[in-house]
Coordinates of C-alpha atoms in Angstrom, one line a residue:
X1 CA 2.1 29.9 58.7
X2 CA -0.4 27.5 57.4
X3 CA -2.0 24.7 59.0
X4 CA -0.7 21.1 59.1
X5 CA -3.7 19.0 59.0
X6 CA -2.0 15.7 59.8
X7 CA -0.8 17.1 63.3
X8 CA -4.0 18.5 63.8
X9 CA -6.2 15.1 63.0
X10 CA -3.7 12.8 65.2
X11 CA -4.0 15.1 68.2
X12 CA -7.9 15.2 67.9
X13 CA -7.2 11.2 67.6
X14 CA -5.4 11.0 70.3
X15 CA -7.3 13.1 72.9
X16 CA -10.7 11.3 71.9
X17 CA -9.2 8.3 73.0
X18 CA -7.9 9.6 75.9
X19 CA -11.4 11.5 76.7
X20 CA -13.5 8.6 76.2
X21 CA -10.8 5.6 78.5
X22 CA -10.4 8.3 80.9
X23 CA -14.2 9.0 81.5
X24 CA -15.3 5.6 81.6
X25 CA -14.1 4.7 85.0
X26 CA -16.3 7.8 86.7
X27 CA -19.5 6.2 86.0
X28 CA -18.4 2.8 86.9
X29 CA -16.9 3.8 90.0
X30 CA -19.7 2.4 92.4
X31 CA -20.1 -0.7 90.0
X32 CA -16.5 -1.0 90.7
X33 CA -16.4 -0.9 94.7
X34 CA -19.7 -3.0 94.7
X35 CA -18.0 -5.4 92.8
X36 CA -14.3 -5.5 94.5
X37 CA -16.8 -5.1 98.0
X38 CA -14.1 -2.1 98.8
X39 CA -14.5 1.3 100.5
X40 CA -14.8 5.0 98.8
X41 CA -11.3 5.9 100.1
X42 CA -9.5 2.0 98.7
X43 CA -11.8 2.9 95.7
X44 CA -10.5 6.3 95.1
X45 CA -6.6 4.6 94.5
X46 CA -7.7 3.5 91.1
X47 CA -7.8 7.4 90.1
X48 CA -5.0 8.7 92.6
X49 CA -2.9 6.0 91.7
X50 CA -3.8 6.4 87.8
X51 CA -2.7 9.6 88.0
X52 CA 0.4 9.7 90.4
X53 CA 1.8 7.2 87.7
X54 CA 0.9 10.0 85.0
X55 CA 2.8 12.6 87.0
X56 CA 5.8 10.3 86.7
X57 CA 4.8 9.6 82.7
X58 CA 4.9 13.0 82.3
X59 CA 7.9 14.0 83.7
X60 CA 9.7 11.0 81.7
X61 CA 7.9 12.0 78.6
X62 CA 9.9 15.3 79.3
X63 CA 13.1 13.8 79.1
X64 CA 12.3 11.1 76.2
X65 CA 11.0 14.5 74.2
X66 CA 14.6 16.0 73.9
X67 CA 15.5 12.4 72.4
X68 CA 12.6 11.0 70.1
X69 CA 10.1 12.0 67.6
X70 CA 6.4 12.8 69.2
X71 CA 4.9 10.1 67.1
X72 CA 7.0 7.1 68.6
X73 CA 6.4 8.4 72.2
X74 CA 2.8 8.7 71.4
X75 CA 2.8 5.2 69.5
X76 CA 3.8 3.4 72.3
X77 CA 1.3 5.2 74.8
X78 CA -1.5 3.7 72.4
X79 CA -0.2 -0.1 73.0
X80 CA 0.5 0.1 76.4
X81 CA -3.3 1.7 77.2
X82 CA -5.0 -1.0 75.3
X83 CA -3.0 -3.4 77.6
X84 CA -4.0 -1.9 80.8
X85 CA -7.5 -1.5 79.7
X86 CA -7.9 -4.9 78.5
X87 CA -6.3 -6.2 82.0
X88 CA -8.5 -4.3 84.1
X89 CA -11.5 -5.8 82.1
X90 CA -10.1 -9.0 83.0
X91 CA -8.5 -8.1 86.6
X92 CA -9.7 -10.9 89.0
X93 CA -8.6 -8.5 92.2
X94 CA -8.6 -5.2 93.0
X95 CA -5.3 -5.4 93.6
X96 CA -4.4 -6.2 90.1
X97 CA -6.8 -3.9 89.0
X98 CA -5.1 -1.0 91.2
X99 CA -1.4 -2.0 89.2
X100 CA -3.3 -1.8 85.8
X101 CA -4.4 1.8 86.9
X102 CA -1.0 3.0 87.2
X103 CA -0.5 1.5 83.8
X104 CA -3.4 3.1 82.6
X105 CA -2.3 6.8 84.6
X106 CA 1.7 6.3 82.7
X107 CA -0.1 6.2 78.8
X108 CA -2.9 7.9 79.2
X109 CA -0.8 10.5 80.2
X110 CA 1.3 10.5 77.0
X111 CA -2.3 10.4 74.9
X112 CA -3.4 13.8 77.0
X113 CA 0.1 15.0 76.4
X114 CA 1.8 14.9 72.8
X115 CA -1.8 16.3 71.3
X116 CA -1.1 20.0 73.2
X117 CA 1.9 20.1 71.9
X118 CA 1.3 19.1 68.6
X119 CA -1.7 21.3 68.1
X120 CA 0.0 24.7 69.0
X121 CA 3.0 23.7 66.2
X122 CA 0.5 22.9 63.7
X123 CA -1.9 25.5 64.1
X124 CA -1.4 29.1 62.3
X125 CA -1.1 31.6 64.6
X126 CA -4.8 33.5 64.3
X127 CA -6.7 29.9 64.9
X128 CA -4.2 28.4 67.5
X129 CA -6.7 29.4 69.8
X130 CA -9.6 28.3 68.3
X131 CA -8.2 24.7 67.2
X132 CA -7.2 24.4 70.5
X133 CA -10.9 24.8 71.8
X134 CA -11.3 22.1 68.9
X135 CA -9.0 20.0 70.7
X136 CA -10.6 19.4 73.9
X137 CA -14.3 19.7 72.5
X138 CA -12.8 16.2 71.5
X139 CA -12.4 15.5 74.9
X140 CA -15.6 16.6 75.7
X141 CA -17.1 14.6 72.8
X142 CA -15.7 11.6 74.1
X143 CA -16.9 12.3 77.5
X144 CA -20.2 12.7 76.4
X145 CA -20.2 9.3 74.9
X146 CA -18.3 7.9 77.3
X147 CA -21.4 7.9 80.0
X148 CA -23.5 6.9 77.2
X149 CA -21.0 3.7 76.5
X150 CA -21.3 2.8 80.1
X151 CA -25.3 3.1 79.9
X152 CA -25.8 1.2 77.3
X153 CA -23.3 -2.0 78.2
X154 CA -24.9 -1.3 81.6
X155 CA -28.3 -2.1 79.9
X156 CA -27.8 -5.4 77.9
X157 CA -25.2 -7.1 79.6
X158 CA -24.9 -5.7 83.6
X159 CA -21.6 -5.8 83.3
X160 CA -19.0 -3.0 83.6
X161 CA -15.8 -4.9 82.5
X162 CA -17.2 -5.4 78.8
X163 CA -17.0 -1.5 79.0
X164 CA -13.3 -1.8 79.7
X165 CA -12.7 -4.2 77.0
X166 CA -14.5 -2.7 74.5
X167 CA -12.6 0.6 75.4
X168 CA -9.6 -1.1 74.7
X169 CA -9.8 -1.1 71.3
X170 CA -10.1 2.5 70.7
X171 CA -5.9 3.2 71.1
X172 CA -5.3 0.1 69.2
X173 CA -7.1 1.8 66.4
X174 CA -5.1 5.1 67.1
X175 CA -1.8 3.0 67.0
X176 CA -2.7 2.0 63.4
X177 CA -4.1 5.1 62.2
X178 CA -0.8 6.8 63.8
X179 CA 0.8 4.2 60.8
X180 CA -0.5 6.3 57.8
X181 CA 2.0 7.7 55.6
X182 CA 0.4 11.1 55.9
X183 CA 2.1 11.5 59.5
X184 CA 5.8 10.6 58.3
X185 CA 7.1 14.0 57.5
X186 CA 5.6 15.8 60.6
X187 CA 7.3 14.0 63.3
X188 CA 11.3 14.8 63.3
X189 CA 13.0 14.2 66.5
X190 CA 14.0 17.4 68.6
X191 CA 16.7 20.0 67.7
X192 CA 17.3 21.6 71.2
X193 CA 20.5 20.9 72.5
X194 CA 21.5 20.5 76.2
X195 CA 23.1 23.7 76.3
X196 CA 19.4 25.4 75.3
X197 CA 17.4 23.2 77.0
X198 CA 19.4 24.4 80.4
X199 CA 19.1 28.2 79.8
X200 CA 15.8 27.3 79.0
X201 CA 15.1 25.7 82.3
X202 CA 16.9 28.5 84.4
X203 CA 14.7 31.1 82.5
X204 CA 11.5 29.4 82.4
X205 CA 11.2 26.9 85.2
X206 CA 9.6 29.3 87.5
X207 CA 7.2 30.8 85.2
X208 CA 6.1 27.0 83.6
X209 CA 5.6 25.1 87.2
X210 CA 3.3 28.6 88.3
X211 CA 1.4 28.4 85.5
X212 CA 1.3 24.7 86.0
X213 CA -0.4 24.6 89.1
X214 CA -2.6 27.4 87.9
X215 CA -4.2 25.0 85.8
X216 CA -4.0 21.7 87.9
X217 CA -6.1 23.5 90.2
X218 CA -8.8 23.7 87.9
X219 CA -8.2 20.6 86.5
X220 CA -8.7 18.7 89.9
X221 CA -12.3 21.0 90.3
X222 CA -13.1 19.8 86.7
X223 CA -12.6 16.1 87.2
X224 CA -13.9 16.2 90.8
X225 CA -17.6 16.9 89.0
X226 CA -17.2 14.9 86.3
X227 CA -15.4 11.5 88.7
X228 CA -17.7 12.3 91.5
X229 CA -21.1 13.3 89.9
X230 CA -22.6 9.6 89.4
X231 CA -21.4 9.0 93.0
X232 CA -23.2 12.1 94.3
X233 CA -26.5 11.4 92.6
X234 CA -26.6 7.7 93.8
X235 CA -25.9 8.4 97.7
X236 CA -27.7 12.1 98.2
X237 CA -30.6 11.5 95.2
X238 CA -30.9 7.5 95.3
X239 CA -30.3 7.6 91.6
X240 CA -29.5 4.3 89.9
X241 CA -27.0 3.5 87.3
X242 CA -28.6 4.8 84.1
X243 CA -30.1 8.0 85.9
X244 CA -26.7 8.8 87.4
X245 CA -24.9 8.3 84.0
X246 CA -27.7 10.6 82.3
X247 CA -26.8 13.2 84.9
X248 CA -22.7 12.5 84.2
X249 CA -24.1 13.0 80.3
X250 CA -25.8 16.3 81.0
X251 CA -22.2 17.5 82.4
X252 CA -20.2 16.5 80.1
X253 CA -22.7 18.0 77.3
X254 CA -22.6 21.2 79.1
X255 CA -18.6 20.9 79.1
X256 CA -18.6 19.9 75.0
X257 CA -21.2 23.0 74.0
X258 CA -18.5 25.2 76.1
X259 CA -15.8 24.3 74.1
X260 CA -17.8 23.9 71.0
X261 CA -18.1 27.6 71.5
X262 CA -15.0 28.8 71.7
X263 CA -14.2 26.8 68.6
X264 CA -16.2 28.6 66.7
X265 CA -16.0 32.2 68.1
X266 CA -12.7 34.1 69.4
X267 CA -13.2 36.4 72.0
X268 CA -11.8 39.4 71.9
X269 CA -11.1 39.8 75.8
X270 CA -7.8 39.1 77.2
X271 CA -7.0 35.3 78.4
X272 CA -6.4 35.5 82.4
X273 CA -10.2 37.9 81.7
X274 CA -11.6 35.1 80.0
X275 CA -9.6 32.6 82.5
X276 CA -11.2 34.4 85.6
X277 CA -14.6 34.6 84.1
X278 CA -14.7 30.6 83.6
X279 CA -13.3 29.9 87.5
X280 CA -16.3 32.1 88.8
X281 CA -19.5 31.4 87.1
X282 CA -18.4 27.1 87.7
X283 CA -18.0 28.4 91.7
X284 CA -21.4 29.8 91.1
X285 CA -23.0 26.9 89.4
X286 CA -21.7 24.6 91.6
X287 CA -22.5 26.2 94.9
X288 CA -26.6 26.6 93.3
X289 CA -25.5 23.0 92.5
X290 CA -24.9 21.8 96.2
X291 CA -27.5 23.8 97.8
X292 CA -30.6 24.5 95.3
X293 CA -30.7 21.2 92.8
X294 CA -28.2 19.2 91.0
X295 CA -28.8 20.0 87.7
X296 CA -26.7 23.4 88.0
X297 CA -23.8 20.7 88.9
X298 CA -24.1 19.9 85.0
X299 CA -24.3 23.5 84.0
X300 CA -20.8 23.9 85.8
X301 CA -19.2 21.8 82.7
X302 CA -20.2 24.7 80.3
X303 CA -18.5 27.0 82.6
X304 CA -15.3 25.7 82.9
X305 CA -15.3 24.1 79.4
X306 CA -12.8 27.0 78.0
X307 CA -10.4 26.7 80.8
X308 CA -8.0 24.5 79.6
X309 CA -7.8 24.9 75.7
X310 CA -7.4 28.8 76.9
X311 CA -4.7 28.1 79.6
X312 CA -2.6 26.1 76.6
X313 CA -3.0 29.3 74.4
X314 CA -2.0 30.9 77.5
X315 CA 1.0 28.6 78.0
X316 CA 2.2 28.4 74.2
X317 CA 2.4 32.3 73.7
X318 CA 4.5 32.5 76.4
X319 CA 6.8 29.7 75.9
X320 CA 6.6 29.0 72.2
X321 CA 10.3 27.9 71.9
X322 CA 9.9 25.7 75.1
X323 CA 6.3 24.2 74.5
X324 CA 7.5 20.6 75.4
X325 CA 8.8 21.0 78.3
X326 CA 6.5 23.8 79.7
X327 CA 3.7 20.9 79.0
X328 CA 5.4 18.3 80.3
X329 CA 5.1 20.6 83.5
X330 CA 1.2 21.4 83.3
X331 CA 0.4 17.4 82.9
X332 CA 3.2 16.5 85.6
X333 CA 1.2 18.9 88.0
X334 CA -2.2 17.7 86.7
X335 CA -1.2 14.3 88.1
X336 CA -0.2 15.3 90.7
X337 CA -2.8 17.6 92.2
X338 CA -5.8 15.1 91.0
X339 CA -4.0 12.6 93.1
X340 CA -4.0 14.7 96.1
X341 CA -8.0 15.6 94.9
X342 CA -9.2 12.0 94.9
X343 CA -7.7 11.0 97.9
X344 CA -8.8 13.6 99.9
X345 CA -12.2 13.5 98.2
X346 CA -12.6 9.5 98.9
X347 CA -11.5 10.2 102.8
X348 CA -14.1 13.1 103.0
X349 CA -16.3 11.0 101.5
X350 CA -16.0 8.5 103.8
X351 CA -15.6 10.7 107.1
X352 CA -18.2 13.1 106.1
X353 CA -20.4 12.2 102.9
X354 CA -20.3 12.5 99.2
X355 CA -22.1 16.1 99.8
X356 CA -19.7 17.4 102.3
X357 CA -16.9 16.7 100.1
X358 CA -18.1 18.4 97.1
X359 CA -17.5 21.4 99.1
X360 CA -13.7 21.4 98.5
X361 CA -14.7 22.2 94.7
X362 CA -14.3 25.9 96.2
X363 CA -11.0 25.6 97.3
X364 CA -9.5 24.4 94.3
X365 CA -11.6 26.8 92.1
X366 CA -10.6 29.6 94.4
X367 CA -6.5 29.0 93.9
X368 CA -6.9 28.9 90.3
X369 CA -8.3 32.3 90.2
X370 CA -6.1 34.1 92.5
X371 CA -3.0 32.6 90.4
X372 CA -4.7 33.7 87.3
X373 CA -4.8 37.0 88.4
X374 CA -1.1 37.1 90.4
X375 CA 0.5 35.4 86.9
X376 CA 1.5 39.3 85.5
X377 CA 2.9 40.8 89.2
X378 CA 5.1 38.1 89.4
X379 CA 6.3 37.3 86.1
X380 CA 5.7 40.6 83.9
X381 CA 5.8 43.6 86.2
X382 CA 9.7 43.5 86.2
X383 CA 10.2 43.3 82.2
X384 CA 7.9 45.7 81.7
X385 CA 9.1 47.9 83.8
X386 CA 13.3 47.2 82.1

């Protein structure tokens, strides 16, 4: 199978934008609540709320997969996030600000979606792996600029909602690049009928929403650091804005040079090895993080850098005939658990302190790992054994 570029370019499009909207808010967060004069735990609704409404974008992008072509869904993700960024740049409350997050949660969530699966159907099969990596080092590239962005407006204008509306513009672009003719013959609507897509479901629905949560739990540790980091060096290391945003940089260099990585190199080692090896050495940066000095905090983002693009490789070797769906299941979850993360992280925040309530990165890390290493009793002892 040979590579299809145009599926590969719109999908490194697509998550750029979604890297660099998504990562914007985390240094802005206590610009935001100074602002809105609101608490850590009211604050925290504009990312639990963002990503309940992506749970619920995820599970409809589900359902409007079996029915459309990925281009439209993802076209229509692309308006609908320059609108909600442009309103929260605008948004005279925080109560209007809080609906334009669930806005922002429903199509961002289609921009982090359609680009895993469109990578693993355009990529051959000896460099799915590895253009995968490429994938989210986009992610990580636009979360390292994304800090920068928020610095540098920070700088000449003291404002954070020109960093909103200057975000904006980014899916408006991706909307117009999505317009090229290169992209017509790529994007055919869905051949599955219902009949297959319900054996499908009885056969893989168990195996998709366990593998799911294997990865939402080290999502929620991932964006945890990266959401929280800017918060933690203003309140426990009386940072300002630019220093805290240089520290969210450092992270989120650490997190592109990890996936740079495994874009260039394959390892030979099996997945859940490679999976387990990238849930302990973040537990072990972030606990020198906590309780030695900060800067291993940063170090954390190389760590747990190859987790996700190796969890999809994961995902679309098992499911290769059932990719949509089984995605539409990882994101669902990802919503899900980050909004359970950030509002327990905001109310330990505020019962306890930003420091205390880095602690829970443990327990998040620590489920991961032990469903990473439980995926092959439950799900391939029995074939193996018939």
């Amino acid at each position: 199978m040979k590579i299809i570029w145009p599926l590969i370019l719109i999908s490194y499009a697509s998550l750029f934008v979604f890297g660099i909207s998504d990562n914007i808010r985390g240094p802005l967060f206590p610009e935001i609540l100074k602002d809105f004069n609101v608490s850590d735990s009211m604050g925290s609704l504009m990312f639990a709320l963002s990503s309940i409404s992506g749970f619920f974008a995820s599970h409809l992008t589900r359902h409007l997969l079996r029915r459309y072509d990925r281009k439209s869904i993802l076209q229509v993700g692309c308006l609908g996030l320059t609108f909600a960024l442009l309103g929260m740049a605008l948004a005279p409350s925080f109560q209007i600000f809080l609906a334009l997050s669930v806005i922002f949660g429903m199509c961002s969530g289609i921009l982090g979606l359609i680009p895993n699966v469109l990578v693993p159907l355009g990529a051959s099969t000896e460099k799915k792996q590895q253009l995968l990596s490429g994938l989210h080092a986009m992610y990580g590239i636009a979360s390292l600029l994304a800090p920068m962005l928020v610095a540098a407006v920070g700088f000449f204008t003291k404002n954070w909602r020109i960093t909103f509306a200057l975000t904006s513009m980014t899916p408006l672009i991706l909307y117009f690049y999505s317009l090229h003719k290169s992209h017509h013959p790529h994007h055919e609507k869905p051949k599955l009928t219902a009949e297959e897509h319900k054996a499908n479901r009885q056969k893989n629905f168990r195996p998709q929403i366990f593998l799911a949560f294997m990865v939402s739990f080290a999502v929620a540790a991932e964006v945890m650091m990266s959401s929280r980091l800017a918060l933690y060096m203003r309140r426990v290391w009386n940072y300002d804005l630019e220093m805290s945003s240089l520290y969210v940089t450092y992270f989120f260099v650490a997190l592109l040079l990890g996936r740079l990585l495994f874009t260039g190199v394959k390892f030979n080692r099996s997945i859940p090895f490679q999976l387990s090896a990238c849930l302990l050495i973040t537990a072990m940066c972030i606990s020198l993080g906590l309780f030695v000095h900060p800067l291993f905090l940063t170090v954390a983002g190389m760590s747990i850098a190859p987790f996700y693009p190796l969890a999809i490789a994961m995902i679309s070797s098992e499911f290769p005939h059932d990719l949509d769906t089984a995605v539409s299941y990882m994101m669902a979850t990802d919503s899900m658990m980050l909004a359970i993360m950030h509002v327990t992280v905001g109310k330990l925040s505020d019962e306890y302190g930003i420091h205390h309530a880095m602690y829970s990165e443990a327990f998040f890390l620590t489920v991961s790992f032990v469903l990473v290493n439980t995926y092959h009793f439950f799900f391939k002892r029995n074939a193996q054994n018939h």
